[in-house]
CSV table of C-alpha atoms in Angstrom, one decimal:
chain,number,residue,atom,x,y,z
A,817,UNK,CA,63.5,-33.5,74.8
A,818,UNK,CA,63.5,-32.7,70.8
A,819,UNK,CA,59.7,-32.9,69.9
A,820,UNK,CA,60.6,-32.5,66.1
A,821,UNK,CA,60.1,-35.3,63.7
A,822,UNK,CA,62.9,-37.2,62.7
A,823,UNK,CA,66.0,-34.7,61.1
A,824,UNK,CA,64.1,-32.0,62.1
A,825,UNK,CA,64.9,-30.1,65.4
A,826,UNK,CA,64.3,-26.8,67.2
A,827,UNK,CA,66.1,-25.0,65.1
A,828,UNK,CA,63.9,-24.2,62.1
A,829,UNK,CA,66.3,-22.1,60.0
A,830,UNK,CA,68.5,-24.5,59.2
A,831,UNK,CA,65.4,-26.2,56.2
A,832,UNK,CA,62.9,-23.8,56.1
A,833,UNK,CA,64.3,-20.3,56.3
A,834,UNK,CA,64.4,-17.6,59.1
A,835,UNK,CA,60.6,-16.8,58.8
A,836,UNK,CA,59.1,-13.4,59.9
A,837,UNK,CA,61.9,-13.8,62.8
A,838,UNK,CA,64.5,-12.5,60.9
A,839,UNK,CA,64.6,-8.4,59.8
A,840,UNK,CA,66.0,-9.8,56.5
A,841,UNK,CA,64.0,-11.4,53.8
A,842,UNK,CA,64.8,-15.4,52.7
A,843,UNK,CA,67.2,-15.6,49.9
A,844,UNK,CA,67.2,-18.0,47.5
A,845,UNK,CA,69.7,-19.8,48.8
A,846,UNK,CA,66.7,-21.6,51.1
A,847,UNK,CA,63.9,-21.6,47.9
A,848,UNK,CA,66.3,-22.2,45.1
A,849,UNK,CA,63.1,-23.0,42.7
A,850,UNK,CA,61.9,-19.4,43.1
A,851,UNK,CA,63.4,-16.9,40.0
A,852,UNK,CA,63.1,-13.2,40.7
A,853,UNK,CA,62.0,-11.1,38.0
A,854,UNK,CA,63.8,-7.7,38.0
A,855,UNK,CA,61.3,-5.3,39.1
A,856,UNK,CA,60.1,-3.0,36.1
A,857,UNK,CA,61.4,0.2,35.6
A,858,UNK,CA,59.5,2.7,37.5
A,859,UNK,CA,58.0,5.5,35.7
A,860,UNK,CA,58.9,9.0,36.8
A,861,UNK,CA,56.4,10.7,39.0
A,862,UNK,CA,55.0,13.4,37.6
A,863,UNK,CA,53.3,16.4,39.9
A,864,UNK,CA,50.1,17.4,38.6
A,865,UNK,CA,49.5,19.9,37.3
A,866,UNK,CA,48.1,23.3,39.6
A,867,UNK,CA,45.3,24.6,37.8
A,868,UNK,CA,45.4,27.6,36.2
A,869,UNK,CA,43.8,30.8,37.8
A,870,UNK,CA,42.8,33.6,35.6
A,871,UNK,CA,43.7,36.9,36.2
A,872,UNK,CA,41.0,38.4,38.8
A,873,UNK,CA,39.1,41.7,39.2
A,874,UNK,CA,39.8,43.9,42.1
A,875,UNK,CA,38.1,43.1,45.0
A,876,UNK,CA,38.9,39.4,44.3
A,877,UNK,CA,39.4,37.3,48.0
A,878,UNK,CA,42.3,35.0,47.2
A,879,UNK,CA,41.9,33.4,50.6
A,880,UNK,CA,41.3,30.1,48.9
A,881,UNK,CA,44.4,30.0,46.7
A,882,UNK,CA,46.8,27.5,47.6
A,883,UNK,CA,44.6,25.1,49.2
A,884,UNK,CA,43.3,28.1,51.4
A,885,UNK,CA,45.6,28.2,53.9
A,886,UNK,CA,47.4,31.5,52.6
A,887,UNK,CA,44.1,33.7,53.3
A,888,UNK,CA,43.4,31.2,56.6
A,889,UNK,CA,41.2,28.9,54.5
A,890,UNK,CA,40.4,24.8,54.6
A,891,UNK,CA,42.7,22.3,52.5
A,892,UNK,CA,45.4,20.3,53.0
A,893,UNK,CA,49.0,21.9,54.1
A,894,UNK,CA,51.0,23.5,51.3
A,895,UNK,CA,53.5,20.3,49.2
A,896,UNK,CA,51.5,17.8,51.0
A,897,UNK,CA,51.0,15.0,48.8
A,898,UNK,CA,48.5,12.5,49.5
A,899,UNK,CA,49.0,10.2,46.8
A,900,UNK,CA,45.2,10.7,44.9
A,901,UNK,CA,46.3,11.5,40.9
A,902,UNK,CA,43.8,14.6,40.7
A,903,UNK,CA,43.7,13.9,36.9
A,904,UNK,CA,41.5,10.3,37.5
A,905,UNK,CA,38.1,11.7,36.8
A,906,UNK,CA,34.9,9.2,36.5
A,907,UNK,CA,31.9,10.3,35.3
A,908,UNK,CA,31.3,14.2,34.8
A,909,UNK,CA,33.4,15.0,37.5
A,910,UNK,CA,33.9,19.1,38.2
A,911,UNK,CA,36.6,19.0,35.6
A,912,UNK,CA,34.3,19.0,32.3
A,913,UNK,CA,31.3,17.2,31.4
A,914,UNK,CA,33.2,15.5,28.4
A,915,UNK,CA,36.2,14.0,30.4
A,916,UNK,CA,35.8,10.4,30.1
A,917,UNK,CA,39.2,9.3,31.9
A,918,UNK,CA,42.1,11.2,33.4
A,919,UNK,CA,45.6,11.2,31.6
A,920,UNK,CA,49.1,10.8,33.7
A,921,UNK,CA,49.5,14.7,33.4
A,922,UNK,CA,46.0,15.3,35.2
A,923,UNK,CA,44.3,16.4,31.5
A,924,UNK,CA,40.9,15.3,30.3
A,925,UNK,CA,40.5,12.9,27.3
A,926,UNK,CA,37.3,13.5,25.6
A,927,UNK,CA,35.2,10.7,24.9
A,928,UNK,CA,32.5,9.6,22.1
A,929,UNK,CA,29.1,11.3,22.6
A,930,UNK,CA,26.3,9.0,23.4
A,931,UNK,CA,24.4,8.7,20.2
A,932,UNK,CA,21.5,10.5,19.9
A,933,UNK,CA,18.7,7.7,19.3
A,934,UNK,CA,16.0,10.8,19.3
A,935,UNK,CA,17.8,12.4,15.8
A,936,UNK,CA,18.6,9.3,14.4
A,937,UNK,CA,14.7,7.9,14.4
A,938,UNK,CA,13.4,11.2,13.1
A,939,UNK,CA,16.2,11.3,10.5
A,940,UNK,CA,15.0,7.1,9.9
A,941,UNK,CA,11.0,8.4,9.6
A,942,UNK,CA,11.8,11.0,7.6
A,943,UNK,CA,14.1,9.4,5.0
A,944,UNK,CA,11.3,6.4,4.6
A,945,UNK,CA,8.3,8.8,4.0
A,946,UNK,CA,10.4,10.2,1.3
A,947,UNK,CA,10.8,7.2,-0.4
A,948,UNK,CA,7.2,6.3,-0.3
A,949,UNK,CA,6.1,9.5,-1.7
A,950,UNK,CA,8.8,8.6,-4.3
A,951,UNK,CA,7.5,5.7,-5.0
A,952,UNK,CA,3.8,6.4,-5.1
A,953,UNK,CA,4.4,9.6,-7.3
A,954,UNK,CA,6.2,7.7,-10.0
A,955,UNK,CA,3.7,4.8,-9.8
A,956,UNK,CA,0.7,7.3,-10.3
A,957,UNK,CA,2.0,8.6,-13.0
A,958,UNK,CA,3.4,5.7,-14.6
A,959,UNK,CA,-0.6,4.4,-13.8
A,960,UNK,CA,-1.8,7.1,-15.1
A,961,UNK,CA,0.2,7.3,-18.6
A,962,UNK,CA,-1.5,4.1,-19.2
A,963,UNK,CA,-4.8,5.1,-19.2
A,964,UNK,CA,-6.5,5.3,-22.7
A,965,UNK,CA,-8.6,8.7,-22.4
A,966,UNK,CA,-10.4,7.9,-26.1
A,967,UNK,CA,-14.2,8.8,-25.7
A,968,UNK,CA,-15.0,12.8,-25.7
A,969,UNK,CA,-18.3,13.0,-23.6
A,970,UNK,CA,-17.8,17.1,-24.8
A,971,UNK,CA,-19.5,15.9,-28.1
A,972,UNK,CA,-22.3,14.2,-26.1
A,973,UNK,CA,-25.2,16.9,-26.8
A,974,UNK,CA,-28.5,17.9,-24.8
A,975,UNK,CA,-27.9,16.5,-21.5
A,976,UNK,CA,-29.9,16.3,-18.1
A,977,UNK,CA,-29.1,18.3,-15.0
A,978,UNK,CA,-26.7,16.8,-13.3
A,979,UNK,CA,-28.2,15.4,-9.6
A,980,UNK,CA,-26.1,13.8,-6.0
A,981,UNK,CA,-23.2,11.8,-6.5
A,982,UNK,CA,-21.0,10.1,-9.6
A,983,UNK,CA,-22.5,8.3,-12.2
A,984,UNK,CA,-20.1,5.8,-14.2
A,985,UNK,CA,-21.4,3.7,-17.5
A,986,UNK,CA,-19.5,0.4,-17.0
A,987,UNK,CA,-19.1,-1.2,-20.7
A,988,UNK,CA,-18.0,-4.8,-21.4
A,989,UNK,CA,-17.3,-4.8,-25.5
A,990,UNK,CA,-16.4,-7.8,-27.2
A,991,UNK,CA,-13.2,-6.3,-28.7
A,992,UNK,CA,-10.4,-9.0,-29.4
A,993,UNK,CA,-8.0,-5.9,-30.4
A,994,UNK,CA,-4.2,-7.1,-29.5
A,995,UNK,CA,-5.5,-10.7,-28.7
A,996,UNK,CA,-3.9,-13.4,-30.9
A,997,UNK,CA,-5.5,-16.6,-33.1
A,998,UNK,CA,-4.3,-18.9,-30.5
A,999,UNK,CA,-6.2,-16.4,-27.6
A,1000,UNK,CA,-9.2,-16.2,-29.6
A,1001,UNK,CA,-9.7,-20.1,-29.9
A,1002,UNK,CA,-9.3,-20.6,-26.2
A,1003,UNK,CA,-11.8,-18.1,-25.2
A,1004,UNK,CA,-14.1,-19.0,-28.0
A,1005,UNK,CA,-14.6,-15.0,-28.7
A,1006,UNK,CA,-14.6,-15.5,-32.7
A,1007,UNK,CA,-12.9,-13.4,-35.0
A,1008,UNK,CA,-15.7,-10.8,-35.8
A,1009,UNK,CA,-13.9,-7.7,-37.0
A,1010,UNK,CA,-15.1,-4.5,-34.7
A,1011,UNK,CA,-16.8,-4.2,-31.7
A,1012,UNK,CA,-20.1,-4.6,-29.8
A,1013,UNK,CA,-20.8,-3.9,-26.3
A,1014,UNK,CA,-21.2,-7.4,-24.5
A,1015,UNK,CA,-22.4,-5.7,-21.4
A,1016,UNK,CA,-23.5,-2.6,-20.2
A,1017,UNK,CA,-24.0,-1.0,-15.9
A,1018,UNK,CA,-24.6,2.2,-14.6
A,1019,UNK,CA,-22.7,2.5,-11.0
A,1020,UNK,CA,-24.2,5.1,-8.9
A,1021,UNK,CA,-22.1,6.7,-6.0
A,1022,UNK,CA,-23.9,9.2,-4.0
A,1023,UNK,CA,-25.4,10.0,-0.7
A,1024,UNK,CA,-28.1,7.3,-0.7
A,1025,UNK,CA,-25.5,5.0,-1.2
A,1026,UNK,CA,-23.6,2.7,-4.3
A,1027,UNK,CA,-26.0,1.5,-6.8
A,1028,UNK,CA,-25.4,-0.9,-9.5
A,1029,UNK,CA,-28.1,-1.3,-12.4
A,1030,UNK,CA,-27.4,-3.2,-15.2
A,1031,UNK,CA,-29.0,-2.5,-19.0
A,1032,UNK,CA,-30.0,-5.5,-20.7
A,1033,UNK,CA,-28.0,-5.5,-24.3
A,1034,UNK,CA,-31.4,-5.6,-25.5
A,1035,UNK,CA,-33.2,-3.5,-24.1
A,1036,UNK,CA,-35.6,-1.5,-26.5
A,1037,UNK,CA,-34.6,2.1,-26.5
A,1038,UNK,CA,-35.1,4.8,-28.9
A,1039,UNK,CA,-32.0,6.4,-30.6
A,1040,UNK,CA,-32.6,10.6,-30.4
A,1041,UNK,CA,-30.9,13.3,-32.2
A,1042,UNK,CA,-27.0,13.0,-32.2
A,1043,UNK,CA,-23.7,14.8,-33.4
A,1044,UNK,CA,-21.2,12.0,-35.0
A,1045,UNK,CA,-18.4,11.1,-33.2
A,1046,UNK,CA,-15.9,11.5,-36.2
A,1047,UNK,CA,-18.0,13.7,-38.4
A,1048,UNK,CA,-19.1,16.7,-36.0
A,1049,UNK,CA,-22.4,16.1,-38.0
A,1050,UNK,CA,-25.6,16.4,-36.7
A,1051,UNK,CA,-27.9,13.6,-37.1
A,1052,UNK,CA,-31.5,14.5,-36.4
A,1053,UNK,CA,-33.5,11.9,-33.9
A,1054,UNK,CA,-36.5,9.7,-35.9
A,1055,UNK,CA,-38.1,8.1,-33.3
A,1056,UNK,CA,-35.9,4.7,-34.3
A,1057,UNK,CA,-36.6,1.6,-32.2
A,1058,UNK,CA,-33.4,-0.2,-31.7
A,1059,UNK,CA,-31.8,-3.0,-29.2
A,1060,UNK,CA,-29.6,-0.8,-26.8
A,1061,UNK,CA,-26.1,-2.5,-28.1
A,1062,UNK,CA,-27.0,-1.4,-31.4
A,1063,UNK,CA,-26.5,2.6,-30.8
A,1064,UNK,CA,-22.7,1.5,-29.8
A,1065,UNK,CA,-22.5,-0.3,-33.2
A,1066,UNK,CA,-24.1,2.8,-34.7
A,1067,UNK,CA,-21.5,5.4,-33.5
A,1068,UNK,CA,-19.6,4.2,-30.8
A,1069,UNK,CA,-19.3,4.9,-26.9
A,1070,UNK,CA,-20.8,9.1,-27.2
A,1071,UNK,CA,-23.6,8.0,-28.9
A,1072,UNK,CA,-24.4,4.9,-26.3
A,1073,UNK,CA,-24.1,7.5,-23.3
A,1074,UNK,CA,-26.3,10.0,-25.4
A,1075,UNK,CA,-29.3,7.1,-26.2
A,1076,UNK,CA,-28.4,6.0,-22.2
A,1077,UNK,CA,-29.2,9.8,-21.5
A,1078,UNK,CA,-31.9,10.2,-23.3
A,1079,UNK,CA,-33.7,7.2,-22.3
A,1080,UNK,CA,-33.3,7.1,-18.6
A,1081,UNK,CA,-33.0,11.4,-17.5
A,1082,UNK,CA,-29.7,10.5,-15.9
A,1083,UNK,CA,-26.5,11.9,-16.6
A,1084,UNK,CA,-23.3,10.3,-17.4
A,1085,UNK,CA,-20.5,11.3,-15.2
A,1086,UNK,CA,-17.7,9.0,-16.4
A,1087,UNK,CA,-17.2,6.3,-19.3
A,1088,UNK,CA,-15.0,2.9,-18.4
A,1089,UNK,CA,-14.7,0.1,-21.0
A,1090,UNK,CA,-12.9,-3.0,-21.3
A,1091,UNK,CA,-12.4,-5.7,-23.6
A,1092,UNK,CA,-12.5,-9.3,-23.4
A,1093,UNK,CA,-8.9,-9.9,-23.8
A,1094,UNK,CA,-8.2,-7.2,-20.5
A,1095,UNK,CA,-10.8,-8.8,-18.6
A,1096,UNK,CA,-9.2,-12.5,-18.6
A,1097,UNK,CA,-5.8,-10.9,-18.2
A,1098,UNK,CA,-7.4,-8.9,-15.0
A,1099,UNK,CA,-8.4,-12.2,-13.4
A,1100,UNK,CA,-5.2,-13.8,-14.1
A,1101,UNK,CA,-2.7,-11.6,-12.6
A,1102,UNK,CA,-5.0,-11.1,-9.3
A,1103,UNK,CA,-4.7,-14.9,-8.5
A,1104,UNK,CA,-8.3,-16.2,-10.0
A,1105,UNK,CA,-11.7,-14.7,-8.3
A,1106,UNK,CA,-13.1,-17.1,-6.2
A,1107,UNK,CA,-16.7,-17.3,-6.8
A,1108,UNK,CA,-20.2,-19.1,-5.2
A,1109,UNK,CA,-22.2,-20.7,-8.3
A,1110,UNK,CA,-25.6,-21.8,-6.8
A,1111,UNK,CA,-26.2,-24.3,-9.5
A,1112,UNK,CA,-24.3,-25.9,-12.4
A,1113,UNK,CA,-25.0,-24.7,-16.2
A,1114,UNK,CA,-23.5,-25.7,-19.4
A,1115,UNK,CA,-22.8,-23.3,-22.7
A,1116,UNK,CA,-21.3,-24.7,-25.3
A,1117,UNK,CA,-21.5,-21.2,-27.3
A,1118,UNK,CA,-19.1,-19.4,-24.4
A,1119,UNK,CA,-17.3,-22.4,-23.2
A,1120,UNK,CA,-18.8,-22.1,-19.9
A,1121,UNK,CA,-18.8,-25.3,-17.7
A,1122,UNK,CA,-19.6,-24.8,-14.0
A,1123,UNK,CA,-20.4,-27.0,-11.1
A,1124,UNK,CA,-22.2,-25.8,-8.0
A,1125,UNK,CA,-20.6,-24.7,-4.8
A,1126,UNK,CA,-17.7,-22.3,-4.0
A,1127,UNK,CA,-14.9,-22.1,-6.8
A,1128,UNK,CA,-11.8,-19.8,-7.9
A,1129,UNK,CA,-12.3,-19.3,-11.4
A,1130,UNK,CA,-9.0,-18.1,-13.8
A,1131,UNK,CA,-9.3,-15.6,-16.9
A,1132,UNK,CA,-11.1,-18.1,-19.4
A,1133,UNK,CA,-13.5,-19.3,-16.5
A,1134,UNK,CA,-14.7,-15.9,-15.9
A,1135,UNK,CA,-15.0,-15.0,-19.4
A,1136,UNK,CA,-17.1,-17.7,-20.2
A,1137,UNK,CA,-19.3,-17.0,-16.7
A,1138,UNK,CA,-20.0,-13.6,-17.4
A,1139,UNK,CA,-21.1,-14.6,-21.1
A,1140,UNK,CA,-23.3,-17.0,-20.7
A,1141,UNK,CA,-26.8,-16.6,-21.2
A,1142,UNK,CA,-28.6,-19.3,-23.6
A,1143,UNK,CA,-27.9,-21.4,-20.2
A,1144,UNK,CA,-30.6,-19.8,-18.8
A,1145,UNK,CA,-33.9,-19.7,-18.6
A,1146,UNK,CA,-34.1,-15.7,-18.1
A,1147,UNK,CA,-31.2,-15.4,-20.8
A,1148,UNK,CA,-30.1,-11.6,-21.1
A,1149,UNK,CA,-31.5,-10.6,-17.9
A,1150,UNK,CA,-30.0,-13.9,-15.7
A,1151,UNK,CA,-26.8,-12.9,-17.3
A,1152,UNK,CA,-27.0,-9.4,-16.1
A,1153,UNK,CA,-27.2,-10.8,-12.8
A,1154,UNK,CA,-24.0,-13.3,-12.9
A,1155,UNK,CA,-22.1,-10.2,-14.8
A,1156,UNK,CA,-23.0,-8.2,-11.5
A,1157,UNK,CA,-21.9,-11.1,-8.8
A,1158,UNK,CA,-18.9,-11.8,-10.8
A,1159,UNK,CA,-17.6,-7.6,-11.6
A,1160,UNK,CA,-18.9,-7.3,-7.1
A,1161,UNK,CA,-16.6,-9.8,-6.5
A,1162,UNK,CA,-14.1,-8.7,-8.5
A,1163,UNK,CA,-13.9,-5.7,-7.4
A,1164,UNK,CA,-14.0,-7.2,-3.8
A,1165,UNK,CA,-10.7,-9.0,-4.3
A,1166,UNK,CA,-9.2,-6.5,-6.3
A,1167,UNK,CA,-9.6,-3.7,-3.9
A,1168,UNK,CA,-7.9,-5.0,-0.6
A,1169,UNK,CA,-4.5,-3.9,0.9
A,1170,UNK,CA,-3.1,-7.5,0.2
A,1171,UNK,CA,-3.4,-6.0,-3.7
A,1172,UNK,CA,-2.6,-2.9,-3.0
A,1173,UNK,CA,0.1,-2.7,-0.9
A,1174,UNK,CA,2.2,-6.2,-2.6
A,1175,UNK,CA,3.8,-4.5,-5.8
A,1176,UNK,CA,4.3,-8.2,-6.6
A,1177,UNK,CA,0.2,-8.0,-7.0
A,1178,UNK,CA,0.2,-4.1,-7.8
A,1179,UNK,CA,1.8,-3.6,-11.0
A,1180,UNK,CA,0.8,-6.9,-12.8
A,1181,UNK,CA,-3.0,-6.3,-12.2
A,1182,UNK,CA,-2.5,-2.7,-13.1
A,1183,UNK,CA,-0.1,-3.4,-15.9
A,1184,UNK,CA,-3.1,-5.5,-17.6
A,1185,UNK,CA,-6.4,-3.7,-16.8
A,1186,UNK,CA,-4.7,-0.3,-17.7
A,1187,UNK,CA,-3.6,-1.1,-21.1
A,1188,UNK,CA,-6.8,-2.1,-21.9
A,1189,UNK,CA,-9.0,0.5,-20.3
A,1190,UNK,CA,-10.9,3.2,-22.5
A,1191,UNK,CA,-12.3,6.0,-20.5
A,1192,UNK,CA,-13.5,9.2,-21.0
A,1193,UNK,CA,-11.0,12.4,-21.2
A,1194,UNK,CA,-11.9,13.7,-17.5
A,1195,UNK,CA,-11.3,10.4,-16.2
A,1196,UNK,CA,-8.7,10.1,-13.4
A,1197,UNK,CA,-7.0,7.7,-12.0
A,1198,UNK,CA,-8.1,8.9,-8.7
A,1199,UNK,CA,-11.7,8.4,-10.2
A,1200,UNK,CA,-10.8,5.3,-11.5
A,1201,UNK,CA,-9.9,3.7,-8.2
A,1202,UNK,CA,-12.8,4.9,-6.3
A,1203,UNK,CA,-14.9,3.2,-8.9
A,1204,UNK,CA,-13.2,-0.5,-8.1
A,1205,UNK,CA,-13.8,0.4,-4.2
A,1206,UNK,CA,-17.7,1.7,-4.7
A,1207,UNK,CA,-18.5,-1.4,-6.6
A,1208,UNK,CA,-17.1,-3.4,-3.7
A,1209,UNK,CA,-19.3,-1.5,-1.6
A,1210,UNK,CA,-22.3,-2.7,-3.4
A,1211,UNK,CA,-21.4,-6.3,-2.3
A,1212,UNK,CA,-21.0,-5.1,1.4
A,1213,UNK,CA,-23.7,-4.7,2.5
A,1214,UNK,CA,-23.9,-1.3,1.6
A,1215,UNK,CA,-25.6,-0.5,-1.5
A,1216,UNK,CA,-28.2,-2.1,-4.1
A,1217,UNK,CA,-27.5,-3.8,-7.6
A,1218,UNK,CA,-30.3,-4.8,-9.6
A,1219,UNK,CA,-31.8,-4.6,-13.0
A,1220,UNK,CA,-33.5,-1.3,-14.9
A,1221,UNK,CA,-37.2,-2.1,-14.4
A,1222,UNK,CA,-39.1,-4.0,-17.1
A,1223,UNK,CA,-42.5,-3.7,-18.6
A,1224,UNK,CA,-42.7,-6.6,-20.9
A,1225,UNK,CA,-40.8,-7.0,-24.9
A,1226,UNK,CA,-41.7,-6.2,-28.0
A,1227,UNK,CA,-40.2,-9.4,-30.2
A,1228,UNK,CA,-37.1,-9.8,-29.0
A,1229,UNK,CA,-36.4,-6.0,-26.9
A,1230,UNK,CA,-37.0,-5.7,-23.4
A,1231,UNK,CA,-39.2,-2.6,-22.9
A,1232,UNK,CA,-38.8,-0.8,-20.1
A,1233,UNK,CA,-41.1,0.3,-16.9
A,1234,UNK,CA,-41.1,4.2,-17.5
A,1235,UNK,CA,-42.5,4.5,-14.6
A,1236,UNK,CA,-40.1,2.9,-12.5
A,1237,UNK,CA,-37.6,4.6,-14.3
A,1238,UNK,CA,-38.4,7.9,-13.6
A,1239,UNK,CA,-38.7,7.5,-10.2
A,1240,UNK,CA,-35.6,5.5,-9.8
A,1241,UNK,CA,-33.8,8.1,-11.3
A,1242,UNK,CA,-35.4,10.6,-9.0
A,1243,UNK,CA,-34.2,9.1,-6.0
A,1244,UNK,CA,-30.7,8.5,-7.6
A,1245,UNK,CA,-30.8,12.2,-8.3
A,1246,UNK,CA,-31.9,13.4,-5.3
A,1247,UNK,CA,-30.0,11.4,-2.6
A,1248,UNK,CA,-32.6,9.6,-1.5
A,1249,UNK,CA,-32.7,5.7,-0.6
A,1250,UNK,CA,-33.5,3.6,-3.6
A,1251,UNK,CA,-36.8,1.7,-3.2
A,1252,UNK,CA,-37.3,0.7,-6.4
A,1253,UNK,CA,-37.0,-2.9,-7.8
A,1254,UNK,CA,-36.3,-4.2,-10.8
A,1255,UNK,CA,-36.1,-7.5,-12.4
């Protein structure tokens, strides 16, 4: 009985090919859709390669040449081939530590070298301190080639001793040198030829701490025995009564520091001044100072026009602010006050690493408060800067401000408290903590 399906019976080969029953393979007679590629040409085989034994010493046991079977040693019969290409090498096989992979012949091919991320981050550290020792040369001196070193405190004669710490006179003048008609009128500075100081501090830095004391412009001093600035002459002291400001108008900055000298037994370590044409420009290119005004005032004379309450004030702003003093009922002595808030503050906002370290910030703040800087001779600008960052100590908590000590006026001139004076200066002098209060 045929159990096949229809047309299809026992006999298999005659549709579907001889199978594995046949010795022969299926031709294509049976699978005529099937094309045979003609097998690719074989590549000779190539014997690899015996390695090379150097010459040996006497004494040398060669048991294990030839697979070690010519001295009785282990290995596999002499011309056996096993098949294994002795030249494929992965990873640091015995055959080198460079071979990467094995040619036909049984060589090595040397491969990259991992990179060495060690050298390359030193090389990276190194290359990038360079540059910012580059950088912060050429700005120091750049800095420094702008200051104006114009006041000789050498010609300053008959000082005190000197006593702990730094002492800077801070002097705020009303020069309008290199300011034009236009700059004038908004700042409402006039057009008085020369110069007068506007504002005058005497920044401590010692031991006991920063201490900022402000001298009232008219304060009643007396102007003592002085060598001229431009003359070399020697003018002998009279006992002359004069408002403070007036010994700058006399001779300029040497004779101020000498009548500051002589009046208070302190010794002038370094002279800064500034106009009021730097001063606006200073507060511009830092962004504005922002700035708490306790209550509102009015001043038609310096422009000034202030509500209460917290407030960023630009160039013209803080001009008029530190200015004003017919506002108040105190007049020089509450402006002293506002000049000392405003210059803490500035200071404050100037000395930060979001100033010092954004050249976007840098150069323009430096670019207008050096131009118009006078300072004395010895003046760094390493001294410079550490006068910005002990003044914004003073608002930290750290130091004192306040006013030289008053007595009571004569007309007009403050007179001051001799007493307190002295023994202010003492404790300046001598480290100590200042206890003393002034007005």
């Amino acid at each position: 009985m045929n159990d096949w399906p229809d047309r299809r019976t026992g006999d298999r080969s005659e549709r579907y090919g001889r199978g594995s029953a046949d010795p022969q393979p299926e031709g294509a007679r049976s699978m005529p859709h099937i094309q045979r590629r003609p097998a690719p040409p074989q590549r000779p085989q190539v014997p690899p390669r015996r390695p090379q034994v150097p010459p040996q010493s006497p004494g040398y046991d060669d048991r294990y040449q030839d697979g070690g079977h010519q001295g009785g040693g282990y290995g596999p019969e002499p011309g056996y081939d096993s098949g294994y290409n002795t030249g494929q090498v992965y990873g640091s096989g015995s055959g080198g530590s460079g071979g990467r992979r094995g040619g036909g012949d049984g060589g090595y091919v040397q491969g990259r070298p991992a990179p060495d991320w060690r050298r390359r981050i030193k090389l990276g550290a190194l290359t990038l301190v360079v540059v910012v020792l580059a950088v912060s040369v050429s700005t120091y001196f750049w800095a420094d080639s702008k200051l104006k070193r114009e006041v000789d405190l050498s010609k300053v004669i008959e000082r005190p001793e000197s006593g702990d710490g730094t002492n800077y006179l801070i002097v705020g003048s009303d020069s309008r040198e290199g300011m034009s008609a236009e700059e004038k009128k908004r700042l409402r500075t006039g057009s008085a030829e020369g110069k007068r100081t506007d504002s005058m501090m005497i920044l401590h830095d010692g031991s006991n701490g920063p201490t900022l004391i402000s001298l009232p412009r008219d304060s009643n001093v007396e102007i003592p025995t002085f060598k001229g600035s431009e003359s070399g002459k020697t003018f002998q002291g009279t006992g002359r009564q004069v408002k403070l400001n007036a010994a700058y108008a006399e001779d300029g900055p040497e004779l101020l520091v000498r009548t500051v000298e002589f009046n208070t037994g302190l010794r002038i370590d370094h002279y800064v001044e500034i106009g009021f044409g730097g001063f606006a420009k200073i507060v511009d290119a830092i962004g504005g100072v922002e700035l708490d005004i306790p209550k509102a005032f009015k001043d038609k004379k310096s422009g000034a026009d202030f509500q209460a309450g917290k407030q960023t004030l630009n160039g013209e702003q803080s001009l008029a602010f530190v200015r004003t003093r017919y506002a108040f009922a105190g007049s020089d002595l509450d402006r002293t006050k506002n000049q000392q808030k405003f210059l803490a503050a500035l200071a404050s906002q100037t000395a930060t690493p979001s100033t010092i370290l954004n050249p976007f910030k840098l150069y323009p703040t430096m670019g207008a408060g050096l131009d118009t800087l006078i300072v004395d001779k010895d003046m760094s600008l390493w001294s410079l800067g550490n006068m910005f960052f002990v003044m914004k100590g003073v608002t930290g908590g750290e130091g004192t401000s306040m006013n030289m000590p008053i007595s009571g006026s004569i007309g007009s001139n403050l007179v001051w408290d001799k007493a307190k004076v002295k023994q202010l200066v003492q404790q300046l002098n001598d480290g100590e903590k200042v206890t003393v209060k002034g007005n």
